[in-house]
Amino acid sequence: MVTVPDDFVTAFHLVQCSVHNMAVSKGWWDTPRNDGEMIALTHQELSEALDCLRKGNPPAEHIPAFSGLEEEFADVVIRLMDFAAARNLRIAEAIIAKMEFNANRPHKHGKKF
């Protein structure tokens, strides 16, 4: 059984819409964006997170109260939320469904590592 607060989906959707509205207001959606571009930009944020770790995870450049890793992971989530809102993807619901699926998988399933 997966425990998720009742308001998770609602709160996630509100933040997702806010993220997307900000991106729109800053001009990032003045012209159509393709899915490959959005995935590549999200991947770039993950690469920047790895670079932070390689550099010892110093304070974040733009929000120094947080580590660089925290800032880059925030950027990943922001990119995903923006993309999801633009494409009407149900990410919050998918997170819950995937957690429930994973809860029933065997120990160290997949043997990838």
mmCIF file with all atom_site columns, C-alpha atoms in Angstrom:
data_model
loop_
_atom_site.group_PDB
_atom_site.id
_atom_site.type_symbol
_atom_site.label_atom_id
_atom_site.label_alt_id
_atom_site.label_comp_id
_atom_site.label_asym_id
_atom_site.label_entity_id
_atom_site.label_seq_id
_atom_site.pdbx_PDB_ins_code
_atom_site.Cartn_x
_atom_site.Cartn_y
_atom_site.Cartn_z
_atom_site.occupancy
_atom_site.B_iso_or_equiv
_atom_site.pdbx_formal_charge
_atom_site.auth_seq_id
_atom_site.auth_comp_id
_atom_site.auth_asym_id
_atom_site.auth_atom_id
_atom_site.pdbx_PDB_model_num
ATOM 1   C CA . MET A 1 1   ? 0.000  0.000  0.000   1.00 0.00 ? 1   MET A CA 1
ATOM 2   C CA . VAL A 1 2   ? 1.378  3.390  -0.989  1.00 0.00 ? 2   VAL A CA 1
ATOM 3   C CA . THR A 1 3   ? 0.675  6.324  1.299   1.00 0.00 ? 3   THR A CA 1
ATOM 4   C CA . VAL A 1 4   ? 0.054  9.581  -0.553  1.00 0.00 ? 4   VAL A CA 1
ATOM 5   C CA . PRO A 1 5   ? -1.627 12.663 0.945   1.00 0.00 ? 5   PRO A CA 1
ATOM 6   C CA . ASP A 1 6   ? -5.155 13.171 -0.356  1.00 0.00 ? 6   ASP A CA 1
ATOM 7   C CA . ASP A 1 7   ? -4.254 16.584 -1.746  1.00 0.00 ? 7   ASP A CA 1
ATOM 8   C CA . PHE A 1 8   ? -1.064 15.482 -3.566  1.00 0.00 ? 8   PHE A CA 1
ATOM 9   C CA . VAL A 1 9   ? -2.643 15.432 -7.024  1.00 0.00 ? 9   VAL A CA 1
ATOM 10  C CA . THR A 1 10  ? -4.386 18.773 -6.516  1.00 0.00 ? 10  THR A CA 1
ATOM 11  C CA . ALA A 1 11  ? -1.265 20.439 -5.117  1.00 0.00 ? 11  ALA A CA 1
ATOM 12  C CA . PHE A 1 12  ? 0.931  18.989 -7.863  1.00 0.00 ? 12  PHE A CA 1
ATOM 13  C CA . HIS A 1 13  ? -1.455 20.231 -10.555 1.00 0.00 ? 13  HIS A CA 1
ATOM 14  C CA . LEU A 1 14  ? -1.551 23.722 -9.029  1.00 0.00 ? 14  LEU A CA 1
ATOM 15  C CA . VAL A 1 15  ? 2.232  23.960 -8.960  1.00 0.00 ? 15  VAL A CA 1
ATOM 16  C CA . GLN A 1 16  ? 2.483  22.441 -12.451 1.00 0.00 ? 16  GLN A CA 1
ATOM 17  C CA . CYS A 1 17  ? 0.098  25.085 -13.822 1.00 0.00 ? 17  CYS A CA 1
ATOM 18  C CA . SER A 1 18  ? 1.998  27.835 -12.030 1.00 0.00 ? 18  SER A CA 1
ATOM 19  C CA . VAL A 1 19  ? 5.310  26.603 -13.475 1.00 0.00 ? 19  VAL A CA 1
ATOM 20  C CA . HIS A 1 20  ? 3.878  26.480 -16.986 1.00 0.00 ? 20  HIS A CA 1
ATOM 21  C CA . ASN A 1 21  ? 2.191  29.889 -16.691 1.00 0.00 ? 21  ASN A CA 1
ATOM 22  C CA . MET A 1 22  ? 5.505  31.410 -15.612 1.00 0.00 ? 22  MET A CA 1
ATOM 23  C CA . ALA A 1 23  ? 7.313  29.809 -18.567 1.00 0.00 ? 23  ALA A CA 1
ATOM 24  C CA . VAL A 1 24  ? 4.645  31.185 -20.898 1.00 0.00 ? 24  VAL A CA 1
ATOM 25  C CA . SER A 1 25  ? 4.907  34.656 -19.341 1.00 0.00 ? 25  SER A CA 1
ATOM 26  C CA . LYS A 1 26  ? 8.698  34.607 -19.784 1.00 0.00 ? 26  LYS A CA 1
ATOM 27  C CA . GLY A 1 27  ? 8.309  33.899 -23.510 1.00 0.00 ? 27  GLY A CA 1
ATOM 28  C CA . TRP A 1 28  ? 9.417  30.268 -23.562 1.00 0.00 ? 28  TRP A CA 1
ATOM 29  C CA . TRP A 1 29  ? 6.246  29.218 -25.374 1.00 0.00 ? 29  TRP A CA 1
ATOM 30  C CA . ASP A 1 30  ? 5.977  32.121 -27.853 1.00 0.00 ? 30  ASP A CA 1
ATOM 31  C CA . THR A 1 31  ? 6.644  29.566 -30.570 1.00 0.00 ? 31  THR A CA 1
ATOM 32  C CA . PRO A 1 32  ? 5.719  25.882 -30.391 1.00 0.00 ? 32  PRO A CA 1
ATOM 33  C CA . ARG A 1 33  ? 8.217  23.648 -28.608 1.00 0.00 ? 33  ARG A CA 1
ATOM 34  C CA . ASN A 1 34  ? 8.762  20.084 -29.718 1.00 0.00 ? 34  ASN A CA 1
ATOM 35  C CA . ASP A 1 35  ? 8.848  17.097 -27.412 1.00 0.00 ? 35  ASP A CA 1
ATOM 36  C CA . GLY A 1 36  ? 12.449 16.206 -28.230 1.00 0.00 ? 36  GLY A CA 1
ATOM 37  C CA . GLU A 1 37  ? 13.602 19.697 -27.281 1.00 0.00 ? 37  GLU A CA 1
ATOM 38  C CA . MET A 1 38  ? 11.773 19.511 -23.968 1.00 0.00 ? 38  MET A CA 1
ATOM 39  C CA . ILE A 1 39  ? 13.226 16.099 -23.141 1.00 0.00 ? 39  ILE A CA 1
ATOM 40  C CA . ALA A 1 40  ? 16.728 17.295 -24.093 1.00 0.00 ? 40  ALA A CA 1
ATOM 41  C CA . LEU A 1 41  ? 16.389 20.355 -21.845 1.00 0.00 ? 41  LEU A CA 1
ATOM 42  C CA . THR A 1 42  ? 15.342 18.116 -18.959 1.00 0.00 ? 42  THR A CA 1
ATOM 43  C CA . HIS A 1 43  ? 18.287 15.826 -19.650 1.00 0.00 ? 43  HIS A CA 1
ATOM 44  C CA . GLN A 1 44  ? 20.574 18.869 -19.613 1.00 0.00 ? 44  GLN A CA 1
ATOM 45  C CA . GLU A 1 45  ? 19.426 19.677 -16.072 1.00 0.00 ? 45  GLU A CA 1
ATOM 46  C CA . LEU A 1 46  ? 20.278 16.112 -14.979 1.00 0.00 ? 46  LEU A CA 1
ATOM 47  C CA . SER A 1 47  ? 23.709 16.491 -16.560 1.00 0.00 ? 47  SER A CA 1
ATOM 48  C CA . GLU A 1 48  ? 24.179 19.734 -14.639 1.00 0.00 ? 48  GLU A CA 1
ATOM 49  C CA . ALA A 1 49  ? 23.234 17.871 -11.441 1.00 0.00 ? 49  ALA A CA 1
ATOM 50  C CA . LEU A 1 50  ? 25.940 15.299 -12.147 1.00 0.00 ? 50  LEU A CA 1
ATOM 51  C CA . ASP A 1 51  ? 28.419 18.110 -12.749 1.00 0.00 ? 51  ASP A CA 1
ATOM 52  C CA . CYS A 1 52  ? 27.535 19.571 -9.337  1.00 0.00 ? 52  CYS A CA 1
ATOM 53  C CA . LEU A 1 53  ? 28.418 16.267 -7.715  1.00 0.00 ? 53  LEU A CA 1
ATOM 54  C CA . ARG A 1 54  ? 31.687 16.101 -9.625  1.00 0.00 ? 54  ARG A CA 1
ATOM 55  C CA . LYS A 1 55  ? 32.535 19.532 -8.196  1.00 0.00 ? 55  LYS A CA 1
ATOM 56  C CA . GLY A 1 56  ? 31.720 18.500 -4.607  1.00 0.00 ? 56  GLY A CA 1
ATOM 57  C CA . ASN A 1 57  ? 28.136 19.805 -4.633  1.00 0.00 ? 57  ASN A CA 1
ATOM 58  C CA . PRO A 1 58  ? 28.846 23.472 -3.826  1.00 0.00 ? 58  PRO A CA 1
ATOM 59  C CA . PRO A 1 59  ? 26.116 25.966 -2.929  1.00 0.00 ? 59  PRO A CA 1
ATOM 60  C CA . ALA A 1 60  ? 23.688 26.634 -5.748  1.00 0.00 ? 60  ALA A CA 1
ATOM 61  C CA . GLU A 1 61  ? 24.550 29.472 -8.089  1.00 0.00 ? 61  GLU A CA 1
ATOM 62  C CA . HIS A 1 62  ? 21.102 31.122 -8.092  1.00 0.00 ? 62  HIS A CA 1
ATOM 63  C CA . ILE A 1 63  ? 19.691 29.967 -4.729  1.00 0.00 ? 63  ILE A CA 1
ATOM 64  C CA . PRO A 1 64  ? 22.749 29.671 -2.429  1.00 0.00 ? 64  PRO A CA 1
ATOM 65  C CA . ALA A 1 65  ? 20.696 28.477 0.550   1.00 0.00 ? 65  ALA A CA 1
ATOM 66  C CA . PHE A 1 66  ? 20.549 25.173 -1.332  1.00 0.00 ? 66  PHE A CA 1
ATOM 67  C CA . SER A 1 67  ? 23.179 22.875 -2.803  1.00 0.00 ? 67  SER A CA 1
ATOM 68  C CA . GLY A 1 68  ? 23.867 22.809 -6.507  1.00 0.00 ? 68  GLY A CA 1
ATOM 69  C CA . LEU A 1 69  ? 22.345 19.333 -6.669  1.00 0.00 ? 69  LEU A CA 1
ATOM 70  C CA . GLU A 1 70  ? 19.130 20.578 -5.067  1.00 0.00 ? 70  GLU A CA 1
ATOM 71  C CA . GLU A 1 71  ? 18.931 23.481 -7.502  1.00 0.00 ? 71  GLU A CA 1
ATOM 72  C CA . GLU A 1 72  ? 19.484 21.263 -10.545 1.00 0.00 ? 72  GLU A CA 1
ATOM 73  C CA . PHE A 1 73  ? 16.972 18.658 -9.344  1.00 0.00 ? 73  PHE A CA 1
ATOM 74  C CA . ALA A 1 74  ? 14.487 21.499 -8.867  1.00 0.00 ? 74  ALA A CA 1
ATOM 75  C CA . ASP A 1 75  ? 15.172 22.523 -12.465 1.00 0.00 ? 75  ASP A CA 1
ATOM 76  C CA . VAL A 1 76  ? 14.467 18.943 -13.593 1.00 0.00 ? 76  VAL A CA 1
ATOM 77  C CA . VAL A 1 77  ? 11.098 18.940 -11.838 1.00 0.00 ? 77  VAL A CA 1
ATOM 78  C CA . ILE A 1 78  ? 10.276 22.410 -13.180 1.00 0.00 ? 78  ILE A CA 1
ATOM 79  C CA . ARG A 1 79  ? 11.097 21.317 -16.742 1.00 0.00 ? 79  ARG A CA 1
ATOM 80  C CA . LEU A 1 80  ? 8.960  18.191 -16.345 1.00 0.00 ? 80  LEU A CA 1
ATOM 81  C CA . MET A 1 81  ? 6.054  20.128 -14.885 1.00 0.00 ? 81  MET A CA 1
ATOM 82  C CA . ASP A 1 82  ? 6.207  22.709 -17.672 1.00 0.00 ? 82  ASP A CA 1
ATOM 83  C CA . PHE A 1 83  ? 6.283  19.997 -20.343 1.00 0.00 ? 83  PHE A CA 1
ATOM 84  C CA . ALA A 1 84  ? 3.488  18.036 -18.640 1.00 0.00 ? 84  ALA A CA 1
ATOM 85  C CA . ALA A 1 85  ? 1.238  21.074 -18.373 1.00 0.00 ? 85  ALA A CA 1
ATOM 86  C CA . ALA A 1 86  ? 1.812  21.982 -22.014 1.00 0.00 ? 86  ALA A CA 1
ATOM 87  C CA . ARG A 1 87  ? 0.911  18.464 -23.145 1.00 0.00 ? 87  ARG A CA 1
ATOM 88  C CA . ASN A 1 88  ? -1.858 17.789 -20.579 1.00 0.00 ? 88  ASN A CA 1
ATOM 89  C CA . LEU A 1 89  ? 0.060  14.870 -19.091 1.00 0.00 ? 89  LEU A CA 1
ATOM 90  C CA . ARG A 1 90  ? -1.179 13.401 -15.795 1.00 0.00 ? 90  ARG A CA 1
ATOM 91  C CA . ILE A 1 91  ? 2.203  13.155 -14.085 1.00 0.00 ? 91  ILE A CA 1
ATOM 92  C CA . ALA A 1 92  ? 0.920  13.302 -10.500 1.00 0.00 ? 92  ALA A CA 1
ATOM 93  C CA . GLU A 1 93  ? -1.468 10.451 -11.130 1.00 0.00 ? 93  GLU A CA 1
ATOM 94  C CA . ALA A 1 94  ? 1.231  8.500  -12.980 1.00 0.00 ? 94  ALA A CA 1
ATOM 95  C CA . ILE A 1 95  ? 3.613  8.927  -10.016 1.00 0.00 ? 95  ILE A CA 1
ATOM 96  C CA . ILE A 1 96  ? 1.070  7.368  -7.683  1.00 0.00 ? 96  ILE A CA 1
ATOM 97  C CA . ALA A 1 97  ? 0.258  4.549  -10.115 1.00 0.00 ? 97  ALA A CA 1
ATOM 98  C CA . LYS A 1 98  ? 3.950  3.786  -10.656 1.00 0.00 ? 98  LYS A CA 1
ATOM 99  C CA . MET A 1 99  ? 4.638  3.797  -6.899  1.00 0.00 ? 99  MET A CA 1
ATOM 100 C CA . GLU A 1 100 ? 1.810  1.309  -6.410  1.00 0.00 ? 100 GLU A CA 1
ATOM 101 C CA . PHE A 1 101 ? 3.183  -0.873 -9.212  1.00 0.00 ? 101 PHE A CA 1
ATOM 102 C CA . ASN A 1 102 ? 6.711  -0.707 -7.775  1.00 0.00 ? 102 ASN A CA 1
ATOM 103 C CA . ALA A 1 103 ? 5.461  -1.623 -4.296  1.00 0.00 ? 103 ALA A CA 1
ATOM 104 C CA . ASN A 1 104 ? 4.556  -5.068 -5.617  1.00 0.00 ? 104 ASN A CA 1
ATOM 105 C CA . ARG A 1 105 ? 7.805  -5.734 -7.479  1.00 0.00 ? 105 ARG A CA 1
ATOM 106 C CA . PRO A 1 106 ? 10.375 -8.164 -6.103  1.00 0.00 ? 106 PRO A CA 1
ATOM 107 C CA . HIS A 1 107 ? 13.503 -7.053 -4.265  1.00 0.00 ? 107 HIS A CA 1
ATOM 108 C CA . LYS A 1 108 ? 16.062 -5.541 -6.662  1.00 0.00 ? 108 LYS A CA 1
ATOM 109 C CA . HIS A 1 109 ? 13.843 -6.300 -9.639  1.00 0.00 ? 109 HIS A CA 1
ATOM 110 C CA . GLY A 1 110 ? 15.287 -5.996 -13.122 1.00 0.00 ? 110 GLY A CA 1
ATOM 111 C CA . LYS A 1 111 ? 18.892 -6.655 -12.016 1.00 0.00 ? 111 LYS A CA 1
ATOM 112 C CA . LYS A 1 112 ? 20.127 -3.635 -13.983 1.00 0.00 ? 112 LYS A CA 1
ATOM 113 C CA . PHE A 1 113 ? 22.892 -2.786 -11.524 1.00 0.00 ? 113 PHE A CA 1
#
